[in-house]
Amino acid sequence: MLRRIENVHILCMDEEYHEYHDSSLTFDDGIIVAINDDSLKVDEVIDGKKGILLPGMINAHSHLGMMPFRSLGDDCKDRLRRFLFPLEKRAMTKELVYTSSLYSIAEMLLGGVTNVFDMYYFEEVVAEAVKEMGIRATLAETILNDVTPDSDKPYGGIEYAKAFIQKWKDKDPLIAVALGPHATNTLSKEKLLEIRDLAKELGVKISMHVSEMDYEMTYFKDTYNMSPIEFLESINMLSDDLLCVHVIHTSDHDLELLQKYDVPVAFCPGSNTKAGKGVARVYEMLQKGIKVALGTDGPSSGNRLDVITLLGIVPRTQKTYYHDRSILSAKETLSLATLKGAKALKQDHQIGSLEVGKLADMVLIETDSVNMFPIHDYYSAIVYSALPSNVSRVWVNGKELVKDGKLVYHDLSKLKEGLLMAMHDFNKIAKELSEDIA
Ligand SMILES: [Zn+2]
C-alpha cells in the first residue's frame, strides 16, 4: 500500500543532512519510495500538520526487563549490591521480564524509539514482547560468572544464548540476535575467549559493559597493569562487532585502540551522570571517527527509555566536560540517535536516515505544543526543546504503531496492569530491602 505523508518538515539525517521544508515523503509498505514526488498515485494521504519528520531513533543499550526497578533506591550508594543483585536473584521471573519488556517497549515507541539493543535474561520472552509490540530490536542474552534469574549455574547464559541465537537468527525481519557478556570484570578471560569465538562461529555481534566502574579500572590495573580496553586488545577481542557500552574511563591510548579496531561505543550519559560515574570523552571519539550510538540504559539506571530526553543530556555533558559550547552541535547529536547510531550497529544500509530505498522507520514530532515554538533551527528544536510527549506518530517498517501520541495496537493501562500484577513478589521483597536500609 502506497502512502504519502504531506505537510511536514523533513530532517533526512543522511550524510549531507538534507532538510526539506513543507514537504512530503511516500512509502510503500516498509520502504521509502520518494521524497517530494507528489506525482505518484497513493492509496492514503497523511496530513503531517506541519510536524517534523525524522528517522526513528535508535536506543543502543537497554535492559527491557528491568522496569520493576525504576525509582527504587536511586540515591542509595551501593545500589547494585544492595537492591539490584538481591532482587534479581530472588524475584526476577520469566513473567516479570515479559510484562516489563512490553511496558518498556511501549514507553520507547511513545517516545519515538524504533530500534533497541537489549541485554538481559530470559531473552526468549523479550523476543516475544518485541514481536507483540512491533519494534525493531537486537537481543542479547546476558552472560555472567554467577547464577542468574534464568540459570542456576555460572555462565548458564552461554548455553541459553546458543539456543536462542539458533532459534532467532535471520528468522524475523525485526529481530537480530547477539551475545551479551555482562562486563570485562564479571567473566573470566577463558570465558571471554569462548564468547569471542562463539560470536564468530554464529556470525553475531557482542555487546558488553566496558570501562564503566571505578573498581573495574582498579582490577585491570592491579591484575594486568592494563586498562580494560588494552586487556580486550590483548585477547584479540576488539573489533567492529564489539559494541562497548559506557566507556567512561579512557586513556588516550584506549581511544587510539578504539579507533584502530573500529570499535563502536554506546554512550549512556543519562545513567552515567545519575550514578556520578563520569562523562565519556565522546567529542574526542567522534573527532577520531569512532562510531558512537546512544543508549538510555535500563529503566533502573536511566529511568526514562525515550531517546528525546537523552538527546538533551548528550551535548550538555560534552560542552560541560570540555568547557566549550561550540562542540557537539544539535545536528550531530541527533545523528548519534539516527545515522551515526545505525553505523555503530552496522545497520545503516537499511535504517538511520530517510532516503529512498531505506526502511520506513519514522517519527513525526508535532510542533503545536507550547515548548515547540518558535523554531529557528529544527535540529535544536528536537534536541533541546522537544519532549517525548511531542511524538505524534511512529512507523516501524512502514507499520504505524503510534498515532496521535497513543499506541495503535495496545492499551497502555492494560500493559501497566499486567506488569503490576507480575510485580507482586518483587514489591514485597523490595519493601523488605528498603526497610533494612532505613
Ligand atoms: Zn547496561
Coordinates of C-alpha atoms and ligand atoms in Angstrom, one line a residue:
M1 CA 0.0 0.0 0.0
L2 CA 1.4 3.3 -1.1
R3 CA 1.1 6.1 1.5
R4 CA 2.3 9.7 1.4
I5 CA 2.9 12.0 4.5
E6 CA 2.4 15.6 3.5
N7 CA 2.8 19.0 5.1
V8 CA 6.0 18.1 7.1
H9 CA 9.4 19.5 7.6
I10 CA 11.8 16.6 6.8
L11 CA 15.1 16.0 8.5
C12 CA 16.6 13.2 6.4
M13 CA 19.6 12.7 8.7
D14 CA 21.6 11.4 5.7
E15 CA 25.3 12.1 5.2
E16 CA 24.6 15.6 3.7
Y17 CA 21.9 16.4 6.3
H18 CA 19.3 17.1 3.7
E19 CA 16.4 19.1 5.1
Y20 CA 13.2 19.9 3.3
H21 CA 10.5 22.4 4.4
D22 CA 6.8 21.9 3.6
S23 CA 7.5 18.6 2.0
S24 CA 6.3 15.1 1.5
L25 CA 7.5 11.5 1.8
T26 CA 6.0 8.5 0.1
F27 CA 6.4 4.9 1.3
D28 CA 5.2 1.6 0.0
D29 CA 4.7 -0.9 2.8
G30 CA 8.1 -0.9 4.6
I31 CA 10.2 1.0 2.1
I32 CA 10.6 4.8 1.4
V33 CA 10.0 5.3 -2.3
A34 CA 10.1 9.0 -2.8
I35 CA 10.7 12.4 -1.1
N36 CA 8.9 15.3 -2.6
D37 CA 7.5 13.4 -5.6
D38 CA 3.8 14.2 -5.5
S39 CA 3.1 12.7 -8.9
L40 CA 2.8 9.1 -7.5
K41 CA -0.8 8.0 -7.1
V42 CA -1.1 6.9 -3.5
D43 CA -3.7 4.9 -1.5
E44 CA -3.6 7.2 1.5
V45 CA -2.5 10.7 2.2
I46 CA -1.5 11.5 5.8
D47 CA -1.5 15.1 6.9
G48 CA 1.7 15.8 8.9
K49 CA 0.2 19.1 10.3
K50 CA 3.5 21.0 9.9
G51 CA 5.3 18.5 12.2
I52 CA 8.9 17.4 11.9
L53 CA 9.5 14.0 10.2
L54 CA 12.7 12.3 11.1
P55 CA 14.1 8.7 11.1
G56 CA 13.1 6.5 14.0
M57 CA 15.5 6.9 16.9
I58 CA 17.9 4.2 18.0
N59 CA 18.4 3.2 21.6
A60 CA 21.7 1.2 21.5
H61 CA 21.7 0.0 25.1
S62 CA 18.9 -1.0 27.4
H63 CA 17.6 -3.7 29.7
L64 CA 13.9 -4.0 28.9
G65 CA 13.2 -6.5 31.7
M66 CA 14.2 -4.1 34.5
M67 CA 11.2 -1.8 34.6
P68 CA 10.2 -3.1 38.1
F69 CA 13.3 -1.4 39.5
R70 CA 12.5 2.1 38.2
S71 CA 12.7 4.7 41.1
L72 CA 13.9 2.1 43.6
G73 CA 16.9 3.1 45.7
D74 CA 18.0 5.7 43.2
D75 CA 20.2 7.6 45.7
C76 CA 21.5 4.5 47.5
K77 CA 25.3 4.4 47.5
D78 CA 25.8 0.8 46.7
R79 CA 22.6 0.3 44.8
L80 CA 23.8 -2.5 42.6
R81 CA 24.7 -4.8 45.5
R82 CA 22.0 -3.5 47.9
F83 CA 19.0 -3.7 45.6
L84 CA 19.6 -4.9 42.1
F85 CA 21.5 -8.2 42.6
P86 CA 19.4 -9.5 45.5
L87 CA 16.1 -8.6 43.8
E88 CA 17.2 -10.2 40.6
K89 CA 18.2 -13.3 42.4
R90 CA 15.0 -13.6 44.5
A91 CA 12.3 -12.1 42.4
M92 CA 13.1 -11.9 38.7
T93 CA 10.9 -14.3 36.7
K94 CA 10.2 -15.0 33.1
E95 CA 6.7 -13.5 33.5
L96 CA 8.1 -10.3 35.0
V97 CA 10.7 -9.9 32.2
Y98 CA 7.9 -10.4 29.6
T99 CA 5.4 -7.9 31.2
S100 CA 8.3 -5.5 31.9
S101 CA 9.5 -5.7 28.3
L102 CA 6.0 -5.0 26.9
Y103 CA 5.8 -1.9 29.1
S104 CA 9.3 -0.7 28.3
I105 CA 8.8 -1.1 24.6
A106 CA 5.6 0.9 24.9
E107 CA 7.5 3.8 26.5
M108 CA 10.1 3.6 23.8
L109 CA 7.6 3.7 20.9
L110 CA 5.7 6.5 22.5
G111 CA 9.0 8.4 22.8
G112 CA 10.0 7.9 19.1
V113 CA 12.4 4.9 19.5
T114 CA 12.0 2.4 16.7
N115 CA 15.1 0.3 17.3
V116 CA 16.5 -1.0 20.6
F117 CA 19.6 -3.1 21.6
D118 CA 18.6 -5.1 24.6
M119 CA 20.8 -7.1 27.1
Y120 CA 19.0 -9.1 29.8
Y121 CA 17.8 -12.5 30.9
F122 CA 15.0 -14.7 29.5
E123 CA 15.6 -13.1 26.1
E124 CA 13.2 -15.7 24.7
V125 CA 10.3 -13.8 26.2
V126 CA 11.9 -10.5 25.3
A127 CA 11.7 -11.7 21.7
E128 CA 8.0 -12.5 22.2
A129 CA 7.4 -9.0 23.6
V130 CA 9.3 -7.4 20.7
K131 CA 7.1 -9.4 18.2
E132 CA 3.9 -8.4 20.1
M133 CA 4.8 -4.7 20.1
G134 CA 6.4 -4.4 16.6
I135 CA 9.6 -2.6 17.5
R136 CA 12.9 -3.4 15.8
A137 CA 15.4 -5.0 18.1
T138 CA 18.7 -6.7 18.7
L139 CA 18.5 -9.1 21.6
A140 CA 21.5 -10.3 23.6
E141 CA 21.2 -12.8 26.5
T142 CA 23.4 -11.7 29.4
I143 CA 26.3 -14.0 30.3
L144 CA 27.7 -13.8 33.9
N145 CA 30.1 -15.7 36.2
D146 CA 27.3 -16.3 38.7
V147 CA 23.9 -17.8 38.9
T148 CA 21.3 -15.6 37.1
P149 CA 17.5 -15.4 37.1
D150 CA 17.4 -17.9 34.2
S151 CA 20.3 -20.2 35.1
D152 CA 21.2 -22.0 38.3
K153 CA 24.9 -22.2 37.3
P154 CA 27.5 -19.6 36.4
Y155 CA 27.8 -18.9 32.7
G156 CA 24.5 -20.6 32.1
G157 CA 23.9 -17.7 29.7
I158 CA 26.2 -19.3 27.1
E159 CA 24.0 -22.3 26.6
Y160 CA 20.9 -20.2 26.7
A161 CA 22.3 -17.8 24.1
K162 CA 23.4 -20.6 21.8
A163 CA 19.9 -22.0 21.7
F164 CA 18.3 -18.5 21.5
I165 CA 20.5 -17.4 18.6
Q166 CA 19.9 -20.6 16.7
K167 CA 16.2 -20.2 17.1
W168 CA 16.0 -16.5 16.1
K169 CA 18.9 -15.7 13.8
D170 CA 17.7 -14.5 10.4
K171 CA 14.2 -15.6 11.2
D172 CA 12.3 -12.3 11.6
P173 CA 12.9 -9.0 9.8
L174 CA 12.6 -7.0 13.0
I175 CA 14.8 -9.2 15.3
A176 CA 18.6 -9.5 15.3
V177 CA 20.4 -11.5 17.9
A178 CA 23.8 -11.0 19.7
L179 CA 25.8 -12.2 22.6
G180 CA 25.9 -10.1 25.9
P181 CA 28.8 -10.9 28.2
H182 CA 28.0 -8.7 31.2
A183 CA 31.2 -6.8 31.7
T184 CA 35.0 -7.0 31.4
N185 CA 35.4 -7.9 35.1
T186 CA 32.4 -10.2 35.6
L187 CA 33.7 -13.0 33.3
S188 CA 36.9 -15.0 33.2
K189 CA 39.4 -14.5 30.4
E190 CA 38.8 -18.0 29.3
K191 CA 35.0 -17.4 29.0
L192 CA 35.5 -14.2 27.2
L193 CA 37.7 -16.0 24.6
E194 CA 35.0 -18.7 24.3
I195 CA 32.4 -16.0 23.7
R196 CA 34.6 -14.2 21.2
D197 CA 35.0 -17.4 19.2
L198 CA 31.3 -18.3 19.5
A199 CA 30.3 -14.9 18.1
K200 CA 32.5 -15.5 15.1
E201 CA 31.1 -19.0 14.6
L202 CA 27.5 -17.9 14.9
G203 CA 28.1 -14.6 12.9
V204 CA 26.7 -12.3 15.6
K205 CA 27.8 -9.1 17.4
I206 CA 28.8 -8.8 21.0
S207 CA 27.7 -6.1 23.4
M208 CA 29.4 -5.6 26.8
H209 CA 29.7 -3.0 29.6
V210 CA 33.3 -1.7 29.3
S211 CA 35.3 0.8 31.4
E212 CA 32.3 1.7 33.4
M213 CA 33.1 1.1 37.1
D214 CA 36.0 2.5 39.2
Y215 CA 36.6 -1.0 40.7
E216 CA 36.8 -2.4 37.1
M217 CA 39.6 0.0 36.3
T218 CA 41.4 -0.8 39.5
Y219 CA 41.0 -4.5 39.0
F220 CA 42.6 -4.4 35.5
K221 CA 45.4 -2.1 36.7
D222 CA 46.3 -4.3 39.6
T223 CA 45.9 -7.6 37.8
Y224 CA 47.3 -6.9 34.3
N225 CA 48.7 -3.4 34.5
M226 CA 46.3 -2.6 31.7
S227 CA 43.1 -0.8 31.1
P228 CA 40.0 -2.9 30.3
I229 CA 40.3 -1.8 26.6
E230 CA 44.0 -2.7 26.5
F231 CA 43.1 -6.1 28.0
L232 CA 40.4 -6.7 25.3
E233 CA 43.0 -5.9 22.7
S234 CA 45.4 -8.4 24.3
I235 CA 42.9 -11.2 23.9
N236 CA 42.0 -10.1 20.3
M237 CA 38.5 -9.1 21.2
L238 CA 38.4 -5.6 19.8
S239 CA 36.6 -5.4 16.5
D240 CA 33.7 -3.5 14.7
D241 CA 31.4 -6.3 16.0
L242 CA 32.0 -5.5 19.7
L243 CA 29.7 -2.8 20.9
C244 CA 31.3 -1.3 24.0
V245 CA 28.8 0.2 26.4
H246 CA 29.6 3.2 28.6
V247 CA 33.4 3.5 28.0
I248 CA 33.5 6.3 30.6
H249 CA 37.1 5.9 31.9
T250 CA 39.6 6.1 29.0
S251 CA 43.2 7.0 28.4
D252 CA 44.5 8.5 25.1
H253 CA 45.8 5.0 24.3
D254 CA 42.3 3.5 24.8
L255 CA 40.8 5.9 22.3
E256 CA 43.6 5.1 19.8
L257 CA 42.7 1.4 20.2
L258 CA 39.0 2.0 19.6
Q259 CA 39.9 4.0 16.5
K260 CA 42.4 1.4 15.3
Y261 CA 40.0 -1.6 15.6
D262 CA 36.9 0.5 14.6
V263 CA 35.1 -0.4 17.8
P264 CA 31.7 1.1 18.3
V265 CA 30.6 2.7 21.5
A266 CA 27.2 3.1 23.2
F267 CA 27.2 6.4 25.1
C268 CA 24.7 6.4 28.1
P269 CA 25.0 9.8 29.7
G270 CA 21.6 9.7 31.4
S271 CA 22.6 6.7 33.6
N272 CA 26.3 7.6 33.9
T273 CA 25.6 11.1 35.3
K274 CA 22.8 9.9 37.6
A275 CA 25.2 7.4 39.2
G276 CA 28.0 10.0 39.3
K277 CA 30.3 7.7 37.3
G278 CA 31.7 10.3 35.0
V279 CA 31.4 11.5 31.4
A280 CA 32.8 9.6 28.4
R281 CA 35.1 11.5 26.0
V282 CA 32.6 11.3 23.2
Y283 CA 33.6 14.5 21.5
E284 CA 37.2 13.2 21.0
M285 CA 35.8 9.8 20.0
L286 CA 33.8 11.5 17.2
Q287 CA 36.8 13.6 16.2
K288 CA 38.7 10.3 15.7
G289 CA 36.0 8.8 13.6
I290 CA 35.0 6.3 16.3
K291 CA 31.4 5.3 15.8
V292 CA 29.1 6.3 18.7
A293 CA 25.4 5.4 19.4
L294 CA 23.2 6.5 22.3
G295 CA 21.8 4.3 25.0
T296 CA 19.2 5.1 27.7
D297 CA 20.5 2.1 29.7
G298 CA 17.8 0.2 31.6
P299 CA 14.8 1.8 33.4
S300 CA 16.6 1.2 36.7
S301 CA 19.7 3.2 35.7
G302 CA 18.5 5.6 33.1
N303 CA 14.9 5.8 34.3
R304 CA 13.5 7.2 31.0
L305 CA 13.6 5.0 27.9
D306 CA 12.9 7.6 25.3
V307 CA 15.9 9.0 23.4
I308 CA 14.5 12.5 23.2
T309 CA 15.2 13.0 26.9
L310 CA 18.7 11.6 26.3
L311 CA 19.3 14.0 23.4
G312 CA 19.0 16.9 25.7
I313 CA 21.6 15.4 28.1
V314 CA 24.2 14.4 25.4
P315 CA 25.6 17.7 24.3
R316 CA 25.3 19.2 27.8
T317 CA 27.7 16.6 29.1
Q318 CA 30.2 17.2 26.4
K319 CA 30.0 21.0 26.4
T320 CA 30.5 21.0 30.2
Y321 CA 33.3 18.4 30.2
Y322 CA 35.3 20.3 27.5
H323 CA 34.1 23.7 28.7
D324 CA 33.1 24.7 25.1
R325 CA 29.6 25.5 23.9
S326 CA 30.5 25.1 20.2
I327 CA 31.2 21.4 20.3
L328 CA 28.7 18.6 19.5
S329 CA 26.1 20.5 17.6
A330 CA 22.4 19.7 17.8
K331 CA 22.6 18.3 14.3
E332 CA 25.4 15.9 15.1
T333 CA 23.7 15.0 18.4
L334 CA 20.6 13.9 16.5
S335 CA 22.8 11.9 14.1
L336 CA 24.0 9.8 17.1
A337 CA 20.4 8.7 17.6
T338 CA 19.9 8.1 13.8
L339 CA 22.5 7.6 11.1
K340 CA 25.6 7.6 13.2
G341 CA 23.9 5.3 15.7
A342 CA 22.9 3.0 12.8
K343 CA 26.5 2.9 11.7
A344 CA 27.6 1.9 15.1
L345 CA 25.2 -1.1 14.9
K346 CA 26.2 -1.7 11.2
Q347 CA 22.6 -1.3 10.2
D348 CA 23.0 1.9 8.2
H349 CA 22.4 0.2 4.9
Q350 CA 18.8 -0.3 6.0
I351 CA 17.9 2.4 8.6
G352 CA 19.2 5.6 10.3
S353 CA 18.1 8.1 7.6
L354 CA 15.2 9.0 5.5
E355 CA 16.4 8.1 2.0
V356 CA 14.7 6.4 -1.0
G357 CA 15.2 2.6 -0.7
K358 CA 15.7 2.6 3.1
L359 CA 13.2 1.1 5.5
A360 CA 10.3 3.2 6.7
D361 CA 11.2 3.6 10.4
M362 CA 10.0 7.2 11.0
V363 CA 8.9 9.6 13.7
L364 CA 6.6 12.6 13.4
I365 CA 7.1 15.3 16.1
E366 CA 4.3 17.8 16.4
T367 CA 5.1 21.4 16.7
D368 CA 1.8 22.8 18.2
S369 CA 2.7 22.3 21.8
V370 CA 3.9 25.2 23.9
N371 CA 7.6 24.1 24.0
M372 CA 7.9 23.8 20.2
F373 CA 7.7 27.5 19.3
P374 CA 9.5 29.3 17.7
I375 CA 11.7 27.1 15.6
H376 CA 14.8 28.8 14.1
D377 CA 16.7 25.5 13.9
Y378 CA 14.9 22.2 13.6
Y379 CA 17.8 20.1 15.0
S380 CA 18.0 22.4 18.0
A381 CA 14.2 22.2 18.5
I382 CA 14.4 18.4 18.6
V383 CA 17.5 18.2 20.8
Y384 CA 16.8 20.9 23.3
S385 CA 13.1 21.8 23.2
A386 CA 11.3 18.6 22.4
L387 CA 9.7 16.2 25.0
P388 CA 8.8 12.6 24.4
S389 CA 5.1 13.8 24.6
N390 CA 5.7 15.7 21.4
V391 CA 5.9 12.4 19.5
S392 CA 2.8 12.3 17.5
R393 CA 3.2 9.3 15.1
V394 CA 5.6 6.4 14.8
W395 CA 6.1 3.9 12.0
V396 CA 8.3 0.8 12.2
N397 CA 9.0 -1.0 8.9
G398 CA 6.1 1.1 7.5
K399 CA 3.6 -0.1 10.1
E400 CA 2.1 2.7 12.2
L401 CA 2.5 1.9 15.8
V402 CA 1.8 5.3 17.4
K403 CA -0.9 7.7 16.3
D404 CA -1.8 11.0 17.9
G405 CA 0.5 10.1 20.7
K406 CA -1.2 6.8 21.5
L407 CA -0.3 3.2 20.8
V408 CA -2.3 2.0 17.9
Y409 CA -2.5 -1.7 18.8
H410 CA -2.2 -1.7 22.6
D411 CA -3.8 -0.2 25.6
L412 CA -1.2 1.3 27.9
S413 CA -3.3 0.8 31.0
K414 CA -3.6 -2.9 30.3
L415 CA 0.2 -3.2 29.8
K416 CA 0.6 -1.4 33.1
E417 CA -1.9 -3.6 34.9
G418 CA -0.2 -6.8 33.6
L419 CA 3.2 -5.6 34.9
L420 CA 1.8 -4.5 38.2
M421 CA 0.3 -8.0 38.8
A422 CA 3.6 -9.6 37.9
M423 CA 5.4 -7.3 40.4
H424 CA 3.6 -8.7 43.5
D425 CA 6.5 -10.7 45.0
F426 CA 9.1 -8.2 43.7
N427 CA 7.4 -5.4 45.5
K428 CA 7.3 -7.3 48.8
I429 CA 11.0 -8.1 48.7
A430 CA 11.8 -4.5 47.6
K431 CA 9.9 -3.2 50.6
E432 CA 11.9 -5.5 52.9
L433 CA 15.2 -4.4 51.4
S434 CA 14.2 -0.7 51.7
E435 CA 13.3 -1.2 55.4
D436 CA 16.6 -2.9 56.1
I437 CA 18.4 0.2 54.8
A438 CA 16.1 2.7 56.6
Ligands
ZN1 ZN 23.6 -1.6 31.0

